[in-house]
Coordinates of C-alpha atoms in Angstrom, one line a residue:
Chain A
M1 CA 0.0 0.0 -0.2
S2 CA 1.5 3.7 -0.9
A3 CA 2.0 6.1 1.6
V4 CA -0.5 8.3 -0.3
A5 CA -3.4 5.9 0.5
V6 CA -2.4 5.4 4.1
V7 CA -2.6 9.2 4.4
L8 CA -5.8 9.0 2.9
R9 CA -7.1 6.3 4.8
T10 CA -6.1 8.2 8.0
R11 CA -7.8 11.5 7.3
R12 CA -11.1 9.9 6.4
R13 CA -11.0 8.0 10.0
L14 CA -10.4 11.2 11.6
R15 CA -13.0 13.0 9.8
G16 CA -15.1 10.2 10.6
R17 CA -14.2 10.5 14.2
A18 CA -14.9 14.4 14.4
A19 CA -18.3 13.5 12.9
V20 CA -19.0 10.9 15.7
G21 CA -18.1 13.6 18.0
A22 CA -20.1 16.2 16.6
A23 CA -23.1 13.8 16.7
I24 CA -22.8 13.0 20.4
L25 CA -22.5 16.5 21.3
V26 CA -25.9 17.3 19.4
V27 CA -27.8 14.8 21.4
L28 CA -25.8 15.6 24.7
V29 CA -27.1 19.6 23.8
L30 CA -30.5 18.1 22.9
V31 CA -30.5 16.4 26.1
A32 CA -29.4 18.9 28.3
L33 CA -32.0 21.5 27.0
L34 CA -35.1 19.0 27.0
A35 CA -34.1 17.6 30.3
P36 CA -37.5 18.6 31.9
V37 CA -39.6 17.0 29.5
L38 CA -37.2 13.7 29.3
A39 CA -36.7 13.2 32.6
P40 CA -39.4 10.8 34.2
H41 CA -39.7 12.2 37.7
D42 CA -38.9 15.0 39.8
P43 CA -35.1 15.2 40.2
N44 CA -35.3 16.5 43.7
A45 CA -38.3 14.0 44.9
I46 CA -37.0 12.1 47.7
D47 CA -39.0 8.8 47.9
P48 CA -38.1 6.8 51.3
S49 CA -39.4 3.4 49.6
R50 CA -36.8 3.7 47.1
V51 CA -33.7 4.4 48.9
L52 CA -31.0 2.8 46.8
A53 CA -33.4 0.8 44.8
G54 CA -31.7 -0.8 41.9
P55 CA -32.9 0.0 38.2
D56 CA -36.3 -1.1 37.4
A57 CA -38.7 0.0 34.3
S58 CA -39.9 3.3 35.8
H59 CA -36.5 4.3 37.2
P60 CA -34.0 3.0 34.4
F61 CA -30.8 4.0 36.1
G62 CA -31.9 3.4 40.0
S63 CA -32.4 5.4 43.0
D64 CA -30.1 7.3 45.1
A65 CA -29.3 7.2 49.1
L66 CA -32.5 9.8 49.4
G67 CA -34.5 7.6 47.0
R68 CA -34.2 10.2 44.2
D69 CA -34.3 8.9 40.6
V70 CA -30.9 9.1 39.3
L71 CA -31.9 9.3 35.3
S72 CA -33.9 12.4 36.4
R73 CA -30.9 14.1 38.4
V74 CA -28.2 12.8 35.7
L75 CA -30.2 14.9 33.1
F76 CA -30.7 18.0 35.4
A77 CA -27.1 17.7 36.6
Y78 CA -25.9 17.7 33.1
R79 CA -27.5 20.8 32.2
V80 CA -25.8 22.4 35.1
S81 CA -22.8 21.0 34.0
L82 CA -22.5 21.6 30.5
G83 CA -23.8 25.1 31.3
V84 CA -20.9 25.9 33.5
A85 CA -18.1 24.1 31.0
V86 CA -19.7 26.4 27.8
G87 CA -19.9 29.4 29.8
S88 CA -16.7 29.2 31.2
V89 CA -15.2 28.6 27.9
L90 CA -17.1 31.3 26.1
V91 CA -16.2 33.7 28.9
A92 CA -12.5 32.8 28.8
M93 CA -12.8 33.4 24.8
A94 CA -14.4 36.6 25.1
V95 CA -11.6 38.0 27.2
G96 CA -8.6 35.9 26.1
I97 CA -9.1 36.3 22.3
P98 CA -9.0 40.2 22.2
L99 CA -6.2 40.1 24.8
G100 CA -3.9 37.7 22.5
L101 CA -4.8 39.4 19.3
L102 CA -3.9 43.0 20.8
A103 CA -1.1 41.6 22.7
G104 CA 0.5 39.9 19.4
Y105 CA -0.2 42.4 16.9
H106 CA 1.0 45.4 18.5
G107 CA 4.0 43.6 20.3
G108 CA 6.3 45.9 22.2
W109 CA 5.3 47.3 25.2
V110 CA 1.5 46.8 24.7
D111 CA 2.4 42.7 24.5
S112 CA 4.3 43.3 28.1
L113 CA 1.5 45.2 29.5
L114 CA -1.3 42.7 28.5
M115 CA 0.7 39.2 29.0
R116 CA 2.7 39.8 32.0
P117 CA -0.7 39.8 34.1
V118 CA -1.9 36.7 32.3
D119 CA 1.2 35.0 32.7
L120 CA 0.7 35.7 36.3
L121 CA -2.4 33.5 36.3
L122 CA -0.4 30.3 34.3
A123 CA 2.1 30.5 37.1
L124 CA -0.7 29.3 39.9
P125 CA -1.7 25.6 39.5
A126 CA -5.4 25.6 37.9
L127 CA -7.1 23.8 41.0
L128 CA -5.5 26.2 43.5
L129 CA -6.3 29.2 41.6
A130 CA -10.1 27.9 41.7
L131 CA -10.1 27.1 45.1
S132 CA -8.5 30.4 46.2
L133 CA -11.1 32.3 44.0
I134 CA -14.0 30.4 45.7
A135 CA -12.5 30.6 49.1
I136 CA -12.9 34.6 48.5
I137 CA -16.2 34.6 46.6
G138 CA -18.0 31.7 48.3
P139 CA -19.0 28.4 46.3
G140 CA -21.8 27.9 43.8
S141 CA -22.0 26.7 40.2
G142 CA -21.9 30.5 39.1
V143 CA -18.4 31.0 40.8
A144 CA -17.4 27.5 39.5
L145 CA -17.8 29.1 35.7
F146 CA -15.9 32.1 36.8
A147 CA -12.9 30.3 38.2
I148 CA -12.8 27.9 35.3
A149 CA -12.6 31.0 33.2
V150 CA -9.8 32.3 34.6
I151 CA -7.9 29.6 34.7
Y152 CA -8.4 29.0 30.9
L153 CA -8.4 32.9 29.9
P154 CA -4.3 32.7 30.0
I155 CA -4.2 29.5 28.1
L156 CA -6.4 31.0 25.2
A157 CA -5.0 34.2 25.3
R158 CA -1.6 32.6 24.8
V159 CA -2.6 30.5 21.9
V160 CA -4.1 33.5 20.2
R161 CA -1.2 35.5 20.8
G162 CA 1.3 32.5 19.0
S163 CA -1.1 32.2 16.4
V164 CA -1.2 35.9 15.7
L165 CA 2.4 36.3 15.6
G166 CA 2.8 33.9 13.1
V167 CA 0.1 35.1 10.8
K168 CA 0.8 39.0 11.2
G169 CA 4.0 38.6 9.2
E170 CA 2.2 36.7 6.4
A171 CA 2.6 38.2 3.0
Y172 CA -1.2 38.9 2.6
V173 CA -1.4 40.9 5.8
I174 CA 1.6 43.2 4.3
G175 CA -0.4 42.7 1.3
A176 CA -3.8 44.1 2.8
R177 CA -1.5 47.2 4.2
A178 CA 0.0 47.7 1.0
R179 CA -4.0 48.1 -0.4
G180 CA -4.3 50.7 2.5
V181 CA -5.9 48.5 5.0
S182 CA -5.6 50.4 8.4
R183 CA -3.4 48.6 11.2
T184 CA -6.7 48.0 12.9
G185 CA -8.7 47.2 10.0
C186 CA -5.7 44.6 9.1
M187 CA -6.0 43.3 12.5
L188 CA -9.6 42.5 12.6
R189 CA -10.3 41.4 9.0
H190 CA -7.3 39.7 8.0
V191 CA -5.0 38.6 11.3
L192 CA -8.1 37.5 13.5
P193 CA -9.8 35.1 11.2
N194 CA -6.6 33.7 10.4
S195 CA -5.4 33.2 13.9
L196 CA -8.7 31.5 15.4
G197 CA -8.0 28.1 14.1
P198 CA -6.0 27.1 17.2
A199 CA -7.8 28.8 19.7
V200 CA -10.9 27.0 18.3
V201 CA -9.4 23.6 18.8
Q202 CA -7.8 24.6 22.0
A203 CA -11.4 25.5 23.2
S204 CA -13.0 22.5 22.2
V205 CA -10.5 20.4 24.4
L206 CA -10.8 22.7 27.3
M207 CA -14.6 22.2 27.3
G208 CA -13.9 18.7 27.9
F209 CA -11.6 19.8 30.8
A210 CA -14.3 21.9 32.0
I211 CA -16.8 19.7 32.9
Q212 CA -14.0 17.6 34.8
I213 CA -13.2 20.2 36.6
E214 CA -16.5 21.3 37.1
A215 CA -17.2 18.2 38.4
A216 CA -14.3 18.0 40.7
L217 CA -15.3 21.4 42.3
S218 CA -18.5 20.2 43.0
F219 CA -17.1 16.9 44.5
L220 CA -15.4 18.8 47.0
G221 CA -18.4 20.6 47.6
L222 CA -17.2 23.9 46.1
G223 CA -19.1 24.3 42.9
A224 CA -23.1 23.7 42.7
Q225 CA -24.6 23.4 46.1
P226 CA -27.3 21.1 47.0
P227 CA -30.3 20.9 46.1
T228 CA -28.8 21.8 42.8
P229 CA -28.1 18.6 41.0
S230 CA -24.5 18.5 39.5
L231 CA -22.6 15.6 38.3
G232 CA -19.6 16.2 40.8
L233 CA -22.1 16.4 43.7
M234 CA -23.8 13.1 42.6
L235 CA -20.4 11.6 42.7
A236 CA -19.5 12.7 45.9
D237 CA -22.7 11.3 47.3
G238 CA -22.6 8.1 45.5
Y239 CA -19.3 7.4 46.3
Q240 CA -20.6 6.8 49.9
V241 CA -22.8 3.9 49.0
L242 CA -20.5 2.4 46.0
Q243 CA -20.4 -1.1 47.3
Q244 CA -24.5 -1.0 47.7
A245 CA -25.5 1.1 44.8
P246 CA -23.0 1.2 42.4
W247 CA -25.6 3.0 39.8
A248 CA -25.4 6.2 41.8
D249 CA -21.9 6.8 40.6
I250 CA -21.5 4.8 37.2
Y251 CA -24.3 6.8 35.6
P252 CA -23.0 10.4 36.3
G253 CA -19.5 9.1 35.8
L254 CA -20.6 7.8 32.2
A255 CA -22.3 11.2 31.4
I256 CA -18.7 13.0 32.4
A257 CA -17.0 10.6 30.6
I258 CA -19.0 10.7 27.1
T259 CA -19.1 14.3 27.0
V260 CA -15.0 14.6 27.4
L261 CA -14.8 12.2 24.8
A262 CA -17.6 14.0 22.6
F263 CA -15.6 17.0 22.6
T264 CA -11.8 15.3 22.5
L265 CA -13.3 14.1 19.2
I266 CA -14.3 17.1 18.0
G267 CA -11.3 19.0 18.8
D268 CA -9.0 16.0 17.0
G269 CA -11.5 16.6 14.0
L270 CA -11.0 20.4 14.2
R271 CA -7.3 20.1 14.6
D272 CA -7.3 18.0 11.3
H273 CA -9.5 20.6 9.7
F274 CA -7.3 23.8 10.6
D275 CA -3.9 21.9 10.1
P276 CA -4.1 19.1 7.9
R277 CA -0.7 18.9 8.0
G278 CA -0.3 18.0 11.5
V279 CA 2.5 20.8 12.3
S280 CA 0.8 21.6 15.5
R281 CA 0.7 17.8 16.7
Chain B
M1 CA 8.6 63.9 -18.8
S2 CA 8.5 65.0 -15.2
A3 CA 9.6 63.0 -12.3
L4 CA 6.8 61.1 -10.6
L5 CA 9.0 59.3 -8.3
A6 CA 12.2 60.6 -7.1
L7 CA 14.6 59.1 -4.5
Q8 CA 17.4 61.2 -3.0
D9 CA 20.0 59.4 -1.2
V10 CA 17.7 56.9 0.2
S11 CA 19.6 54.6 2.9
V12 CA 17.8 51.7 4.6
D13 CA 19.5 50.0 7.9
Y14 CA 18.3 47.2 9.7
G15 CA 20.3 47.8 12.9
P16 CA 23.9 47.2 11.9
V17 CA 22.9 45.6 8.4
S18 CA 23.1 48.2 5.6
A19 CA 20.5 47.2 3.2
V20 CA 20.2 49.7 1.0
R21 CA 22.9 52.7 0.7
D22 CA 22.4 56.2 -1.0
V23 CA 20.2 55.4 -3.7
S24 CA 18.8 58.3 -5.9
L25 CA 16.7 57.6 -8.8
E26 CA 14.1 59.2 -10.9
V27 CA 11.1 57.3 -12.2
S28 CA 9.2 59.5 -15.3
E29 CA 5.3 59.3 -15.4
G30 CA 4.2 56.5 -17.7
E31 CA 7.2 54.5 -18.0
I32 CA 8.1 51.1 -16.9
F33 CA 11.2 51.4 -14.7
G34 CA 13.4 48.0 -14.1
L35 CA 15.1 47.3 -11.0
V36 CA 17.5 44.4 -11.0
G37 CA 19.8 42.7 -8.9
E38 CA 20.3 39.6 -7.2
S39 CA 18.8 38.1 -4.3
G40 CA 19.4 40.1 -1.1
C41 CA 20.4 43.3 -3.1
G42 CA 17.8 45.3 -1.7
K43 CA 15.3 45.5 -4.3
T44 CA 12.2 44.7 -2.3
T45 CA 13.4 46.8 0.7
L46 CA 13.4 49.8 -1.5
A47 CA 10.3 48.9 -2.7
L48 CA 8.8 48.7 0.6
A49 CA 10.4 51.7 1.7
V50 CA 8.3 53.4 -1.0
M51 CA 5.4 51.9 0.2
G52 CA 5.9 52.9 3.7
L53 CA 5.4 49.4 4.6
L54 CA 9.0 48.3 5.9
P55 CA 9.3 46.8 9.6
R56 CA 9.7 49.2 12.5
S57 CA 13.4 47.8 13.2
A58 CA 14.4 49.4 9.7
Q59 CA 15.6 52.9 9.8
V60 CA 15.2 55.1 6.6
Q61 CA 17.3 58.1 5.6
G62 CA 17.1 60.5 2.6
R63 CA 14.3 61.7 0.5
I64 CA 11.7 60.1 -1.1
D65 CA 9.6 62.4 -3.5
F66 CA 6.2 61.1 -5.0
Q67 CA 4.0 63.6 -7.0
G68 CA 6.2 66.3 -5.7
E69 CA 5.7 65.1 -1.9
D70 CA 8.2 64.1 0.6
V71 CA 6.4 61.0 1.8
L72 CA 9.1 60.0 4.3
A73 CA 7.9 63.3 6.2
L74 CA 4.0 62.4 6.0
P75 CA 2.3 61.0 8.9
E76 CA 1.1 57.2 9.1
A77 CA -2.4 58.0 8.2
A78 CA -1.3 60.1 4.9
R79 CA 0.6 57.5 3.8
R80 CA -1.9 54.8 4.4
R81 CA -4.0 56.9 2.5
L82 CA -1.2 56.7 -0.5
R83 CA -1.1 53.0 -0.1
G84 CA -3.5 51.0 -2.7
D85 CA -4.8 54.5 -3.9
R86 CA -1.9 56.6 -5.5
I87 CA 0.7 53.8 -5.1
S88 CA 0.2 50.0 -5.2
M89 CA 2.3 46.9 -4.8
V90 CA 2.4 43.6 -6.5
F91 CA 3.6 40.8 -5.0
Q92 CA 6.2 38.1 -5.8
D93 CA 4.1 35.1 -4.7
P94 CA 0.3 35.8 -5.2
E95 CA -0.7 32.6 -3.2
A96 CA 0.8 33.9 -0.2
A97 CA -0.1 37.6 -1.0
L98 CA -3.8 36.5 -0.9
D99 CA -5.6 36.2 2.2
P100 CA -6.7 32.4 2.4
A101 CA -9.8 33.4 4.5
F102 CA -11.3 35.8 2.1
A103 CA -13.5 35.7 -1.2
V104 CA -10.9 37.1 -3.8
G105 CA -13.4 39.3 -5.1
E106 CA -14.3 40.9 -1.3
Q107 CA -10.1 41.5 -1.4
V108 CA -10.5 43.5 -4.6
A109 CA -13.7 45.7 -3.1
E110 CA -11.9 46.0 0.2
T111 CA -9.3 48.2 -1.4
I112 CA -11.7 50.2 -3.3
R113 CA -13.8 50.7 0.1
A114 CA -10.6 51.6 2.0
H115 CA -10.1 54.7 -0.1
R116 CA -13.6 55.4 -1.6
P117 CA -16.9 56.2 0.2
V118 CA -18.8 53.8 -1.8
S119 CA -21.5 51.3 -0.9
G120 CA -20.8 47.6 -0.4
R121 CA -23.1 46.8 -3.9
E122 CA -21.0 49.6 -5.8
A123 CA -17.7 48.2 -4.6
R124 CA -18.7 44.7 -5.6
R125 CA -19.8 45.7 -9.2
R126 CA -16.5 47.6 -9.6
A127 CA -14.5 44.8 -8.3
T128 CA -16.1 42.6 -10.8
Q129 CA -15.6 44.8 -13.3
L130 CA -11.8 44.9 -12.4
L131 CA -11.6 41.2 -12.5
T132 CA -12.7 40.8 -15.7
E133 CA -10.5 43.5 -17.1
V134 CA -7.4 41.5 -15.7
G135 CA -8.8 38.8 -17.6
I136 CA -10.5 36.3 -15.1
P137 CA -13.3 34.5 -16.9
A138 CA -16.8 34.5 -15.6
A139 CA -15.7 36.9 -13.1
E140 CA -19.3 37.2 -11.6
R141 CA -19.2 33.5 -10.4
R142 CA -15.4 33.7 -9.4
Y143 CA -16.0 36.7 -7.2
G144 CA -17.0 34.6 -4.2
D145 CA -14.2 31.9 -4.6
P146 CA -11.4 31.6 -2.1
P147 CA -7.9 31.9 -3.4
H148 CA -7.0 28.4 -3.6
R149 CA -9.8 27.5 -6.0
L150 CA -7.7 29.8 -8.4
S151 CA -4.5 28.6 -10.4
G152 CA -1.1 30.8 -9.6
G153 CA -1.8 32.7 -12.7
M154 CA -5.3 33.7 -12.3
Q155 CA -4.3 34.4 -8.4
Q156 CA -1.8 36.8 -9.7
R157 CA -4.6 38.8 -12.1
V158 CA -6.6 39.2 -8.9
V159 CA -3.3 40.9 -7.0
I160 CA -3.2 42.9 -9.9
A161 CA -6.8 43.8 -9.9
T162 CA -6.6 44.6 -6.2
A163 CA -3.7 47.0 -7.0
L164 CA -5.2 49.0 -10.0
A165 CA -8.5 48.9 -7.8
N166 CA -8.1 52.9 -7.7
E167 CA -6.4 53.6 -10.5
P168 CA -3.0 54.4 -8.9
A169 CA -0.3 56.7 -10.6
L170 CA 2.5 54.3 -9.4
L171 CA 2.7 50.2 -9.4
V172 CA 5.4 48.4 -7.9
A173 CA 5.4 44.9 -9.0
D174 CA 7.8 43.1 -7.0
E175 CA 8.9 40.2 -8.9
P176 CA 5.6 39.5 -10.2
T177 CA 6.2 36.7 -12.6
T178 CA 9.1 34.8 -10.5
A179 CA 6.5 32.3 -8.8
L180 CA 4.7 31.5 -12.0
D181 CA 5.4 29.4 -14.9
V182 CA 6.7 30.5 -18.2
T183 CA 3.7 30.6 -20.2
I184 CA 2.0 32.7 -17.5
Q185 CA 4.9 34.8 -17.0
A186 CA 4.0 36.2 -20.7
Q187 CA 0.7 36.5 -19.9
I188 CA 1.0 38.3 -16.6
L189 CA 3.8 40.7 -18.3
A190 CA 1.8 41.5 -21.4
L191 CA -0.7 42.5 -18.9
I192 CA 1.0 44.7 -17.2
R193 CA 2.1 46.3 -20.4
D194 CA -1.5 46.8 -21.9
L195 CA -2.5 48.3 -18.2
R196 CA 0.4 50.8 -18.5
D197 CA -0.6 51.8 -22.3
R198 CA -4.3 52.1 -21.5
H199 CA -4.1 53.8 -17.7
R200 CA -0.6 55.7 -18.2
T201 CA 0.1 54.0 -14.9
T202 CA 3.9 54.2 -14.1
V203 CA 5.4 50.8 -13.3
I204 CA 8.4 49.8 -11.2
L205 CA 9.1 46.5 -12.1
I206 CA 11.4 44.4 -9.8
A207 CA 13.3 41.3 -11.1
H208 CA 16.2 39.2 -10.8
D209 CA 15.5 37.8 -14.2
L210 CA 16.7 40.0 -17.1
G211 CA 14.8 38.6 -19.7
V212 CA 11.7 40.0 -18.1
V213 CA 13.1 43.0 -17.8
A214 CA 14.1 43.2 -21.3
Q215 CA 10.8 42.2 -22.8
L216 CA 9.1 45.2 -20.8
C217 CA 10.8 47.9 -19.5
D218 CA 12.1 51.4 -20.7
R219 CA 14.9 52.2 -18.3
A220 CA 16.5 49.9 -15.9
G221 CA 18.7 50.2 -12.6
V222 CA 20.9 47.7 -11.3
L223 CA 21.1 47.2 -7.8
Y224 CA 24.4 45.5 -6.2
A225 CA 24.4 45.0 -2.3
G226 CA 22.3 48.0 -1.8
Q227 CA 24.0 50.3 -4.2
L228 CA 22.4 51.6 -7.6
V229 CA 25.5 50.8 -9.9
E230 CA 24.0 51.6 -13.0
V231 CA 20.8 53.4 -14.7
A232 CA 20.2 53.2 -18.6
P233 CA 17.7 52.6 -21.3
V234 CA 17.0 49.2 -21.5
E235 CA 18.5 48.8 -24.8
R236 CA 21.9 50.8 -23.5
I237 CA 21.8 48.2 -20.2
F238 CA 22.1 45.4 -22.9
D239 CA 24.0 46.4 -25.5
A240 CA 26.3 48.9 -23.9
P241 CA 26.8 48.0 -20.6
E242 CA 29.3 49.9 -18.2
H243 CA 29.4 48.9 -14.9
P244 CA 31.4 45.4 -14.4
Y245 CA 28.7 44.0 -12.4
T246 CA 26.2 44.8 -15.0
K247 CA 28.6 43.2 -17.4
A248 CA 28.8 40.2 -15.2
L249 CA 25.1 40.2 -15.0
L250 CA 24.7 39.9 -18.6
A251 CA 27.6 37.3 -19.1
A252 CA 26.0 35.0 -16.9
L253 CA 22.9 34.8 -18.9
P254 CA 22.3 31.5 -20.6
T255 CA 22.3 31.7 -24.3
R256 CA 23.0 29.5 -27.1
A257 CA 26.7 30.5 -27.5
H258 CA 27.5 28.8 -24.3
G259 CA 26.4 25.6 -25.6
R260 CA 26.8 22.6 -23.1
G261 CA 29.7 24.3 -21.6
S262 CA 29.3 25.5 -17.8
L263 CA 28.1 29.1 -17.6
P264 CA 30.6 31.9 -16.6
V265 CA 29.8 33.0 -13.5
A266 CA 31.2 36.4 -11.2
G267 CA 33.9 34.6 -8.8
G268 CA 33.4 35.2 -5.1
R269 CA 30.4 36.3 -3.2
V270 CA 28.1 39.2 -2.2
P271 CA 29.6 40.9 0.5
D272 CA 28.2 40.6 4.1
L273 CA 25.8 43.6 4.4
A274 CA 26.8 43.9 8.4
D275 CA 30.3 44.8 7.4
P276 CA 30.1 45.9 3.6
P277 CA 33.4 47.3 1.6
P278 CA 33.8 50.8 2.8
G279 CA 33.7 51.9 -0.9
C280 CA 32.2 50.6 -4.3
R281 CA 30.6 47.2 -3.0
F282 CA 31.4 44.9 -5.8
A283 CA 35.3 46.4 -5.4
P284 CA 36.3 42.6 -3.7
R285 CA 34.6 40.9 -6.8
C286 CA 35.7 43.4 -9.5
P287 CA 38.2 42.3 -12.2
V288 CA 39.1 46.0 -12.8
R289 CA 39.2 47.3 -9.2
M290 CA 41.5 50.0 -8.7
D291 CA 42.7 52.0 -5.7
A292 CA 39.9 54.5 -5.8
C293 CA 37.3 51.7 -5.2
E294 CA 37.9 52.5 -1.6
R295 CA 35.8 55.3 -1.9
V296 CA 32.3 55.3 -3.2
P297 CA 31.8 56.2 -6.7
A298 CA 29.1 58.5 -7.6
L299 CA 26.5 58.2 -10.4
T300 CA 28.2 60.0 -13.6
S301 CA 26.7 60.3 -17.1
R302 CA 29.0 59.9 -20.4
E303 CA 25.9 59.1 -22.6
A304 CA 22.6 61.1 -22.1
G305 CA 20.2 59.0 -19.9
H306 CA 23.1 56.4 -19.0
V307 CA 24.8 56.8 -15.4
T308 CA 27.3 54.5 -14.0
A309 CA 28.7 54.3 -10.5
C310 CA 32.3 53.3 -11.3
W311 CA 35.7 54.7 -11.0
H312 CA 37.5 52.1 -13.8
V313 CA 34.5 53.7 -16.1
E314 CA 35.3 57.5 -15.4
A315 CA 39.1 56.9 -15.6
E316 CA 38.5 55.3 -19.1
A317 CA 36.2 58.1 -20.3
A318 CA 38.9 60.6 -18.8
A319 CA 41.6 58.8 -20.7

């Protein structure tokens, strides 16, 4: 088999993977949006007769230590988790991309002024940073969103700055200037669109991790607060009864795993799309 | 003929590197002026200096008068208004010069809208018209195509369309055919000549290929290691070159006379521009070097319109 054929086959498989990731994600988003319709029971309804009851026809995922329906709770928790993950990445992008763009494009003292504080954030361990923010503001899923955004901001800003540094020297940017486009016009119309690829790839991977961080914070009791259902909280609760009722832990765990998988597959596919030669791999 | 562009003792330094040294040059309205020299001799640097697009690390000295106005003294906003409007540029590699994320037509329209207060629809109409004028078939359909859908020759036509969008007085073409194959080269050169004839656009054609210069240019200047060594009507450059470097360059042109033997090459190599020879920069390689070459020779004329910077030529003429 020729090398070309191998490459073609690999490319096709990767494209297939991205499609699978996107399909999973669409289903997951629909599930999150339609949670109130799909959930068979009230996620917070306590049923003493069903404490740690196993799966059956009306409760396919079983019940937890308080007799609440695990399926309904996973659906509602998933809404919160996905919301925090997507929200945190969007906030980080909204702040990080302009920062990286300005710093990379203008360079010099603008770069130092904008990037030194960002580097400072990067110097602190992610979870420690989140913990100290929560210690200052107090726990809650909104705070978790903000904390994750603060962790991601320097990562995205640096990724954008890096690609801007490369793109701004491209002949087409000098070409645009030669056509009389202003510096700002060049930055927004030519440098920004051509620098976004790596940031978008990074963002899709970071969303997967955000689900995990949110779960970790909630597991530690620092994210969503009861009675708000959250995947991390469910893991923490289910962990106590893992031996008697594994379903209380397995299903929220699976939800996290599938979401991370979907985002990773999409990230792979996007990287393949933006960087087909695999330069940044 | 009046001088549209006049360079007076223009020097460009990148830190310790002296890329262009004391170049003085006049380009008249409506002519095609060739700028020749090997890679790294400062052709592109000179073009970018005229455009005002040198990186901030470059220091420019001297005077560049365009339509009687010293452009080096202008603020950036005024220079931006010149670029793409009265002075525009065509680049060497059209694929690199077009934004891959932009439709080709949009890039032409953007040039118009950067300088003229026209509506998006009007800009689109004019851009389509320009694409047709530079020989892009079915321009209406091509308008929305990304650059990679076009062949190299078509891409260069788009670049030329952007450069002509606002009917500039001066077009700087930096090796516009180097990245293209031979048949396409001829088409692009014909297009440039045709545009000059129709719009009386003055063209500075930068080339390392003497054949291209012979085909297209009225006059030509030869640059060596950042110094302008000879300027003459193009026939005289080929028939009666004076400077030893110009002669060496012509001798290195492959012709049938050389047959299968090896081509003559000028001995030695281009000097290190961070530490150039003090006088004539060609002196270390020059077969007719003399003591005077330690000092910079001035461009002097023996024939009308033909100037050369060479002590040897001056000494011969005096004898």
